[in-house]
Tab-separated table of C-alpha atoms and ligand atoms in Angstrom:
chain	number	residue	atom	x	y	z
A	1375	MET	CA	-2.858	-5.535	13.804
A	1376	LYS	CA	-5.201	-5.882	16.780
A	1377	ILE	CA	-8.853	-5.095	16.152
A	1378	ASP	CA	-11.022	-5.333	19.258
A	1379	GLY	CA	-8.540	-7.747	20.831
A	1380	THR	CA	-8.228	-10.013	17.768
A	1381	HIS	CA	-4.969	-10.023	15.831
A	1382	TYR	CA	-5.475	-9.664	12.086
A	1383	ARG	CA	-3.339	-9.688	9.031
A	1384	SER	CA	-4.858	-8.292	5.861
A	1385	ILE	CA	-4.466	-11.680	4.126
A	1386	TRP	CA	-3.952	-15.173	5.541
A	1387	ARG	CA	-4.453	-18.859	4.786
A	1388	ASP	CA	-7.089	-20.225	7.123
A	1389	GLY	CA	-6.992	-23.545	8.941
A	1390	ASP	CA	-9.381	-24.948	6.342
A	1391	GLY	CA	-6.843	-24.162	3.615
A	1392	THR	CA	-8.762	-21.251	2.111
A	1393	VAL	CA	-7.187	-17.855	1.581
A	1394	LYS	CA	-8.960	-15.099	3.477
A	1395	ILE	CA	-8.795	-11.333	3.014
A	1396	ILE	CA	-10.373	-8.322	4.623
A	1397	ASP	CA	-12.598	-6.918	1.878
A	1398	GLN	CA	-11.552	-3.288	2.338
A	1399	ARG	CA	-14.365	-1.871	0.218
A	1400	TRP	CA	-16.668	-2.033	3.255
A	1401	LEU	CA	-14.343	-0.415	5.797
A	1402	PRO	CA	-14.663	1.524	8.018
A	1403	HIS	CA	-18.323	0.631	8.333
A	1404	GLU	CA	-18.108	-3.165	8.216
A	1405	LEU	CA	-15.264	-5.620	8.739
A	1406	ARG	CA	-16.009	-8.214	6.077
A	1407	ILE	CA	-13.781	-11.280	5.733
A	1408	VAL	CA	-14.052	-13.182	2.446
A	1409	SER	CA	-12.411	-16.264	0.914
A	1410	LEU	CA	-10.813	-16.082	-2.494
A	1411	GLU	CA	-11.186	-19.470	-4.168
A	1412	SER	CA	-10.380	-19.014	-7.846
A	1413	ARG	CA	-7.961	-17.168	-10.106
A	1414	THR	CA	-10.845	-14.964	-11.227
A	1415	ALA	CA	-11.714	-14.108	-7.621
A	1416	PHE	CA	-8.113	-13.069	-6.959
A	1417	ALA	CA	-8.041	-10.960	-10.119
A	1418	ASP	CA	-11.343	-9.274	-9.226
A	1419	ALA	CA	-10.156	-8.612	-5.656
A	1420	ILE	CA	-7.019	-6.833	-6.873
A	1421	ARG	CA	-8.596	-4.969	-9.804
A	1422	ASP	CA	-11.641	-3.789	-7.832
A	1423	MET	CA	-9.625	-2.922	-4.733
A	1424	TRP	CA	-11.085	-5.396	-2.288
A	1425	VAL	CA	-7.404	-5.489	-1.344
A	1426	ARG	CA	-5.039	-2.667	-2.314
A	1427	GLY	CA	-1.655	-1.326	-1.446
A	1428	ALA	CA	1.492	-2.409	-3.283
A	1429	PRO	CA	2.816	-5.051	-0.845
A	1430	LEU	CA	-0.639	-6.517	-0.231
A	1431	ILE	CA	-1.347	-6.687	-3.962
A	1432	GLY	CA	1.862	-8.695	-4.353
A	1433	ALA	CA	1.053	-11.041	-1.478
A	1434	THR	CA	-2.472	-11.555	-2.823
A	1435	ALA	CA	-1.159	-12.379	-6.293
A	1436	ALA	CA	1.233	-14.926	-4.792
A	1437	TYR	CA	-1.665	-16.715	-3.118
A	1438	GLY	CA	-3.651	-16.393	-6.347
A	1439	VAL	CA	-0.973	-18.385	-8.148
A	1440	ALA	CA	-1.006	-20.995	-5.373
A	1441	VAL	CA	-4.785	-21.453	-5.564
A	1442	GLN	CA	-4.528	-21.825	-9.331
A	1443	MET	CA	-1.819	-24.487	-8.969
A	1444	VAL	CA	-4.345	-26.626	-7.090
A	1445	ALA	CA	-6.852	-26.286	-9.936
A	1446	ASP	CA	-4.357	-26.680	-12.777
A	1447	PRO	CA	-0.548	-26.736	-12.219
A	1448	SER	CA	0.332	-26.881	-15.921
A	1449	ASP	CA	2.846	-24.574	-17.575
A	1450	ASP	CA	0.042	-23.024	-19.626
A	1451	ALA	CA	-1.961	-22.332	-16.465
A	1452	LEU	CA	1.110	-20.776	-14.863
A	1453	THR	CA	1.610	-18.526	-17.875
A	1454	GLU	CA	-2.068	-17.574	-18.064
A	1455	THR	CA	-2.204	-16.833	-14.331
A	1456	TRP	CA	0.791	-14.510	-14.628
A	1457	ARG	CA	-1.026	-12.665	-17.407
A	1458	VAL	CA	-4.455	-12.522	-15.785
A	1459	LEU	CA	-3.152	-11.245	-12.453
A	1460	HIS	CA	-0.520	-8.921	-13.923
A	1461	GLU	CA	-3.070	-7.033	-16.009
A	1462	THR	CA	-5.268	-6.197	-13.011
A	1463	ARG	CA	-3.314	-3.086	-11.955
A	1464	PRO	CA	-0.251	-1.705	-13.816
A	1465	THR	CA	1.523	0.567	-11.356
A	1466	ALA	CA	2.484	-1.253	-8.151
A	1467	ILE	CA	5.713	-3.099	-8.983
A	1468	ASN	CA	5.096	-5.588	-6.166
A	1469	LEU	CA	2.505	-7.322	-8.349
A	1470	ARG	CA	5.047	-8.128	-11.056
A	1471	TRP	CA	7.707	-8.865	-8.427
A	1472	ALA	CA	5.513	-11.459	-6.718
A	1473	LEU	CA	4.345	-13.048	-9.980
A	1474	ASP	CA	7.948	-13.307	-11.210
A	1475	GLU	CA	8.997	-14.807	-7.856
A	1476	MET	CA	6.312	-17.487	-8.136
A	1477	ASP	CA	7.058	-18.225	-11.790
A	1478	ARG	CA	10.798	-18.576	-11.154
A	1479	LEU	CA	10.101	-20.945	-8.265
A	1480	LEU	CA	7.387	-23.097	-9.831
A	1481	ARG	CA	8.289	-23.525	-13.480
A	1482	PRO	CA	11.268	-25.851	-12.799
A	1483	LEU	CA	9.212	-27.999	-10.418
A	1484	PRO	CA	7.251	-31.150	-11.305
A	1485	LEU	CA	3.529	-30.439	-11.592
A	1486	GLU	CA	2.633	-32.396	-8.484
A	1487	ALA	CA	4.973	-30.269	-6.348
A	1488	ARG	CA	3.785	-26.880	-7.525
A	1489	ALA	CA	0.745	-26.217	-5.331
A	1490	GLY	CA	2.550	-27.034	-2.082
A	1491	ALA	CA	5.595	-25.000	-3.052
A	1492	ALA	CA	3.407	-22.076	-4.135
A	1493	PHE	CA	1.505	-21.909	-0.850
A	1494	ALA	CA	4.769	-22.146	1.073
A	1495	ARG	CA	6.310	-19.295	-0.914
A	1496	ALA	CA	3.178	-17.151	-0.627
A	1497	ALA	CA	3.259	-17.610	3.141
A	1498	GLU	CA	6.961	-16.664	3.153
A	1499	ILE	CA	6.245	-13.520	1.124
A	1500	CYS	CA	3.684	-12.546	3.751
A	1501	ASP	CA	6.047	-13.206	6.641
A	1502	GLU	CA	8.871	-11.342	4.863
A	1503	ASP	CA	6.562	-8.362	4.348
A	1504	VAL	CA	5.683	-8.249	8.049
A	1505	GLU	CA	9.360	-8.356	9.050
A	1506	THR	CA	10.347	-5.796	6.410
A	1507	ASN	CA	7.695	-3.384	7.635
A	1508	ARG	CA	8.651	-3.948	11.260
A	1509	ARG	CA	12.223	-2.928	10.380
A	1510	ILE	CA	10.988	0.101	8.436
A	1511	GLY	CA	9.137	1.022	11.606
A	1512	GLN	CA	12.271	0.749	13.703
A	1513	HIS	CA	14.277	2.949	11.341
A	1514	GLY	CA	11.433	5.437	10.992
A	1515	LEU	CA	11.015	5.546	14.761
A	1516	GLU	CA	14.516	7.048	15.094
A	1517	ILE	CA	13.534	9.897	12.752
A	1518	ILE	CA	10.444	10.636	14.817
A	1519	ARG	CA	12.374	10.247	18.074
A	1520	ALA	CA	14.958	12.829	16.909
A	1521	ILE	CA	12.211	15.329	16.069
A	1522	ALA	CA	10.576	14.722	19.457
A	1523	ALA	CA	13.928	15.377	21.144
A	1524	LYS	CA	14.350	18.644	19.207
A	1525	LYS	CA	10.893	19.625	20.448
A	1526	GLY	CA	11.825	18.819	24.036
A	1527	GLY	CA	9.566	15.794	24.042
A	1528	GLY	CA	6.749	17.756	22.488
A	1529	ARG	CA	4.163	16.373	20.077
A	1530	VAL	CA	5.430	15.228	16.673
A	1531	ASN	CA	2.945	15.983	13.895
A	1532	VAL	CA	3.126	13.628	10.923
A	1533	LEU	CA	1.219	14.055	7.677
A	1534	THR	CA	0.498	10.962	5.640
A	1535	HIS	CA	-1.279	10.481	2.316
A	1536	CYS	CA	-3.585	7.655	1.265
A	1537	ASN	CA	-3.295	4.398	3.210
A	1538	ALA	CA	0.154	2.922	3.516
A	1539	GLY	CA	-0.958	1.187	6.648
A	1540	TRP	CA	-1.223	-2.416	7.707
A	1541	LEU	CA	-4.226	-2.619	5.377
A	1542	ALA	CA	-1.907	-1.858	2.443
A	1543	THR	CA	0.496	-4.608	3.461
A	1544	VAL	CA	0.279	-7.865	5.366
A	1545	ASP	CA	0.888	-6.121	8.682
A	1546	TRP	CA	2.413	-2.993	10.287
A	1547	GLY	CA	2.116	-0.962	7.065
A	1548	THR	CA	5.000	0.975	5.607
A	1549	ALA	CA	4.346	4.671	6.299
A	1550	THR	CA	2.348	3.802	9.405
A	1551	SER	CA	4.946	1.444	10.881
A	1552	PRO	CA	7.166	4.300	12.174
A	1553	ILE	CA	4.009	5.909	13.580
A	1554	TYR	CA	2.938	2.721	15.379
A	1555	HIS	CA	6.482	2.167	16.684
A	1556	ALA	CA	6.639	5.776	17.931
A	1557	ALA	CA	3.272	5.488	19.661
A	1558	GLU	CA	4.350	2.220	21.293
A	1559	ALA	CA	7.602	3.891	22.402
A	1560	GLY	CA	5.549	6.500	24.243
A	1561	ILE	CA	6.312	9.371	21.880
A	1562	ASP	CA	3.484	11.901	21.579
A	1563	VAL	CA	2.711	11.535	17.878
A	1564	HIS	CA	-0.211	13.053	16.012
A	1565	VAL	CA	-1.178	12.204	12.454
A	1566	PHE	CA	-2.792	14.403	9.821
A	1567	VAL	CA	-4.617	11.896	7.647
A	1568	ASP	CA	-5.182	13.042	4.070
A	1569	GLU	CA	-8.650	11.830	3.057
A	1570	THR	CA	-7.149	10.996	-0.361
A	1571	ARG	CA	-9.716	11.437	-3.048
A	1572	PRO	CA	-11.124	9.838	-5.053
A	1573	ARG	CA	-11.253	6.500	-3.217
A	1574	ASN	CA	-10.670	8.064	0.213
A	1575	GLN	CA	-8.216	5.464	1.475
A	1576	GLY	CA	-7.160	7.932	4.162
A	1577	ALA	CA	-10.651	8.758	5.387
A	1578	GLN	CA	-11.873	5.180	5.227
A	1579	LEU	CA	-8.785	3.107	6.026
A	1580	THR	CA	-6.033	5.140	7.694
A	1581	ALA	CA	-8.494	6.859	10.031
A	1582	TRP	CA	-9.896	3.409	10.884
A	1583	GLU	CA	-6.397	2.120	11.610
A	1584	MET	CA	-5.507	5.158	13.747
A	1585	ASN	CA	-8.749	4.770	15.693
A	1586	HIS	CA	-8.108	1.111	16.439
A	1587	HIS	CA	-4.462	1.703	17.310
A	1588	GLY	CA	-5.316	4.641	19.566
A	1589	VAL	CA	-3.118	7.086	17.656
A	1590	SER	CA	-4.092	10.758	17.907
A	1591	HIS	CA	-5.093	12.029	14.477
A	1592	ASP	CA	-7.122	14.512	12.454
A	1593	LEU	CA	-8.683	13.701	9.123
A	1594	ILE	CA	-8.003	16.530	6.672
A	1595	VAL	CA	-9.054	17.281	3.133
A	1596	ASP	CA	-6.303	16.712	0.598
A	1597	ASN	CA	-5.960	20.435	-0.036
A	1598	ALA	CA	-5.305	21.372	3.609
A	1599	GLY	CA	-1.793	19.909	3.906
A	1600	GLY	CA	0.017	22.866	2.325
A	1601	HIS	CA	-1.745	25.309	4.620
A	1602	LEU	CA	-0.847	23.268	7.728
A	1603	MET	CA	2.783	23.069	6.599
A	1604	GLN	CA	2.847	26.830	5.909
A	1605	HIS	CA	1.698	27.402	9.506
A	1606	GLY	CA	4.347	25.143	11.025
A	1607	GLU	CA	1.836	22.485	12.065
A	1608	VAL	CA	3.550	19.589	10.274
A	1609	ASP	CA	6.920	18.279	11.488
A	1610	LEU	CA	7.362	15.667	8.759
A	1611	CYS	CA	5.556	13.805	6.037
A	1612	ILE	CA	5.754	10.010	5.688
A	1613	VAL	CA	4.096	8.354	2.715
A	1614	GLY	CA	4.172	4.952	1.044
A	1615	THR	CA	5.050	4.047	-2.528
A	1616	ASP	CA	3.871	1.728	-5.250
A	1617	ARG	CA	7.059	1.842	-7.254
A	1618	THR	CA	10.323	3.656	-6.598
A	1619	THR	CA	13.078	3.833	-9.198
A	1620	ALA	CA	16.726	3.061	-8.583
A	1621	GLN	CA	17.313	6.824	-8.747
A	1622	GLY	CA	14.780	7.462	-5.976
A	1623	ASP	CA	11.836	8.813	-7.980
A	1624	VAL	CA	8.724	7.816	-6.016
A	1625	CYS	CA	5.444	6.738	-7.561
A	1626	ASN	CA	2.601	6.882	-5.089
A	1627	LYS	CA	-1.078	7.740	-4.779
A	1628	ILE	CA	-2.216	10.764	-6.757
A	1629	GLY	CA	-1.604	13.913	-4.749
A	1630	THR	CA	1.682	12.782	-3.233
A	1631	TYR	CA	3.654	14.987	-5.627
A	1632	LEU	CA	1.698	18.057	-4.561
A	1633	LYS	CA	2.399	17.280	-0.890
A	1634	ALA	CA	6.110	16.924	-1.662
A	1635	LEU	CA	6.119	20.313	-3.395
A	1636	ALA	CA	4.418	21.921	-0.402
A	1637	ALA	CA	6.841	20.183	1.955
A	1638	GLN	CA	9.875	21.465	0.066
A	1639	ALA	CA	8.402	24.980	-0.100
A	1640	ASN	CA	7.951	24.973	3.686
A	1641	GLY	CA	11.110	23.134	4.762
A	1642	VAL	CA	9.171	20.080	5.981
A	1643	PRO	CA	11.076	16.757	5.769
A	1644	PHE	CA	9.388	14.422	3.275
A	1645	TYR	CA	10.088	10.709	3.840
A	1646	VAL	CA	8.978	7.683	1.871
A	1647	ALA	CA	8.620	4.289	3.533
A	1648	LEU	CA	10.061	1.874	0.991
A	1649	PRO	CA	10.177	-1.924	1.280
A	1650	SER	CA	12.786	-3.197	-1.192
A	1651	PRO	CA	10.363	-5.258	-3.331
A	1652	THR	CA	8.835	-1.885	-4.254
A	1653	ILE	CA	12.044	-0.736	-5.922
A	1654	ASP	CA	11.999	-1.080	-9.705
A	1655	TRP	CA	15.707	-1.383	-10.517
A	1656	THR	CA	14.986	-1.408	-14.253
A	1657	VAL	CA	13.477	2.091	-14.514
A	1658	THR	CA	15.620	5.226	-14.625
A	1659	ASP	CA	13.136	8.039	-15.265
A	1660	GLY	CA	10.102	7.540	-13.029
A	1661	VAL	CA	8.073	10.411	-14.414
A	1662	ARG	CA	8.298	9.121	-17.981
A	1663	GLU	CA	8.582	5.377	-17.548
A	1664	ILE	CA	6.261	4.270	-14.732
A	1665	PRO	CA	2.801	3.300	-16.065
A	1666	ILE	CA	0.149	5.325	-14.262
A	1667	GLU	CA	-3.141	3.514	-13.775
A	1668	GLU	CA	-6.166	5.454	-15.026
A	1669	ARG	CA	-9.228	4.296	-13.145
A	1670	ALA	CA	-12.955	4.687	-13.859
A	1671	GLN	CA	-14.428	8.154	-14.167
A	1672	ASP	CA	-17.212	7.311	-11.734
A	1673	GLU	CA	-14.685	7.065	-8.901
A	1674	VAL	CA	-14.359	10.844	-9.339
A	1675	THR	CA	-18.002	11.713	-10.019
A	1676	ARG	CA	-19.232	9.673	-7.033
A	1677	VAL	CA	-18.223	9.133	-3.439
A	1678	GLN	CA	-18.813	6.013	-1.344
A	1679	GLY	CA	-20.144	5.997	2.200
A	1680	ARG	CA	-22.916	4.977	4.538
A	1681	LEU	CA	-26.279	6.100	3.128
A	1682	PRO	CA	-29.191	7.433	5.228
A	1683	ASP	CA	-30.740	3.942	5.182
A	1684	GLY	CA	-27.544	2.567	6.787
A	1685	LYS	CA	-26.459	0.730	3.678
A	1686	ILE	CA	-23.039	1.368	2.152
A	1687	GLY	CA	-23.322	2.851	-1.297
A	1688	TRP	CA	-22.280	5.546	-3.728
A	1689	VAL	CA	-23.561	9.101	-4.017
A	1690	GLN	CA	-23.179	11.073	-7.236
A	1691	ILE	CA	-21.535	14.444	-6.584
A	1692	SER	CA	-21.461	15.946	-10.081
A	1693	PRO	CA	-24.044	16.420	-12.847
A	1694	ASP	CA	-25.096	13.379	-14.869
A	1695	GLY	CA	-22.588	12.612	-17.588
A	1696	THR	CA	-19.808	14.781	-16.167
A	1697	PRO	CA	-16.578	13.620	-17.819
A	1698	ALA	CA	-13.665	13.000	-15.442
A	1699	ARG	CA	-9.977	12.070	-15.466
A	1700	ASN	CA	-8.790	9.679	-12.775
A	1701	PRO	CA	-5.015	9.069	-12.776
A	1702	ALA	CA	-4.520	6.949	-9.649
A	1703	PHE	CA	-0.838	7.756	-9.050
A	1704	ASP	CA	1.801	10.408	-9.618
A	1705	VAL	CA	5.584	10.490	-9.457
A	1706	THR	CA	7.543	12.594	-6.989
A	1707	PRO	CA	11.049	13.312	-8.311
A	1708	ALA	CA	13.850	12.183	-6.012
A	1709	ALA	CA	14.953	15.782	-5.473
A	1710	LEU	CA	11.810	16.382	-3.400
A	1711	VAL	CA	12.392	13.343	-1.163
A	1712	THR	CA	14.302	13.805	2.093
A	1713	GLY	CA	14.916	10.106	2.617
A	1714	LEU	CA	13.799	6.588	1.806
A	1715	ILE	CA	13.060	4.548	4.930
A	1716	THR	CA	13.872	0.974	3.929
A	1717	GLU	CA	14.174	-2.241	5.938
A	1718	ARG	CA	17.961	-1.786	5.809
A	1719	GLY	CA	17.961	1.802	7.013
A	1720	VAL	CA	17.344	5.287	5.655
A	1721	ALA	CA	18.735	5.946	2.191
A	1722	GLN	CA	19.242	9.155	0.324
A	1723	ALA	CA	16.788	9.322	-2.579
A	1724	SER	CA	19.433	8.708	-5.199
A	1725	ALA	CA	21.158	5.926	-7.109
A	1726	ALA	CA	24.135	6.202	-4.747
A	1727	GLY	CA	21.897	6.185	-1.706
A	1728	LEU	CA	20.054	3.036	-2.729
A	1729	ALA	CA	23.227	1.341	-3.975
A	1730	ALA	CA	24.814	1.930	-0.563
A	1731	LEU	CA	22.011	-0.028	1.113
A	1732	PHE	CA	21.489	-2.575	-1.680
A	1733	PRO	CA	24.983	-3.138	-3.132
A	1734	GLU	CA	23.913	-6.454	-4.620
A	1735	LYS	CA	21.570	-4.523	-6.906
A	1736	ALA	CA	24.002	-1.799	-7.944
B	1989	LIG	C1	2.340	0.465	1.137
B	1989	LIG	S1	1.862	0.736	-0.487
B	1989	LIG	C2	0.461	1.719	-0.259
B	1989	LIG	C3	0.177	2.547	-1.463
B	1989	LIG	O1	-0.813	1.915	-2.303
B	1989	LIG	C4	-1.894	2.810	-2.418
B	1989	LIG	O2	-2.535	2.757	-3.651
B	1989	LIG	P1	-3.916	1.900	-3.803
B	1989	LIG	O3	-4.699	2.138	-2.564
B	1989	LIG	O4	-4.528	2.485	-5.060
B	1989	LIG	O5	-3.478	0.475	-3.981
B	1989	LIG	C5	-1.271	4.161	-2.197
B	1989	LIG	O6	-0.511	4.578	-3.324
B	1989	LIG	C6	-0.387	3.860	-1.029
B	1989	LIG	O7	0.603	4.792	-0.741
């Protein structure tokens, strides 16, 4: 995506051969680019959310394997890298998908061929993600265009949760791709950006993206969405996903389920932007089977931002020693999902719906 005239992806291999990322912990206040040069650095970057978002986590892990193959291409190193990177975050299926992809590709190869093949595959995974998200945008654009037509060309108000933007992927984003495509098609689109506690990916990242892309938006507290829907101010919701089951149950950032309940209660279409690597074909019951990451309590008891001295830091918002729970995701049952916007088109949130678009998986 273009930032001040420069085109960025959220991860790339630089001309000097190093892998660069945008360290998202410092956005929106500072755009910090860092190199990841060891398996440990890649693991830290995923675990501590320097990069986040299911597709980007997968792409980062793929490059993490490639960097490790330079250091040590042995079978043991390949196995240990799978383990070290896989244990960083348990919920986004793209992490396991990418690690399995790399392992399947590399293990049959001679050691001396592994690093080159790994970097080539990691680059392909990035390019595939960009194309997948572009197609999601095209399919999602038609949904927004139809709503605009029903409103006589009036403004289409979209609510989104967390950041499923280009910062959560390699480019375009998933939930934001239809929004960007609609804006570029000249449709009057407005976005309600859920701040998304506790890590505020909406306030810090989606608002930053909307600003830079010139998309009209309002930042809202997470608890305002139901009220806006009740008052007819939301035409549709589009969110991302970290893992969607073959039956269409959608695991996404904590709070998504509540938005889906409010959407159903108010007759607001609730769409999920779903790149196919995010489908876990092995899971049937999302609510009971998808592992939900529990993150540190201090993400709840503190909030990060720019301090009075201009530095970026954390402010405690609750009494010392306040205990907290911090489940990072929840699961929205398929029955609450209007449609799954995939790179192959819009599917019903059901086994039949996904099988119709992905017959090879059925
Ligand atoms: C396009 S996937 C984005 C997805 O990932 C986010 O989680 P996190 O920021 O913790 O990695 C959130 O669930 C987004 O919807």
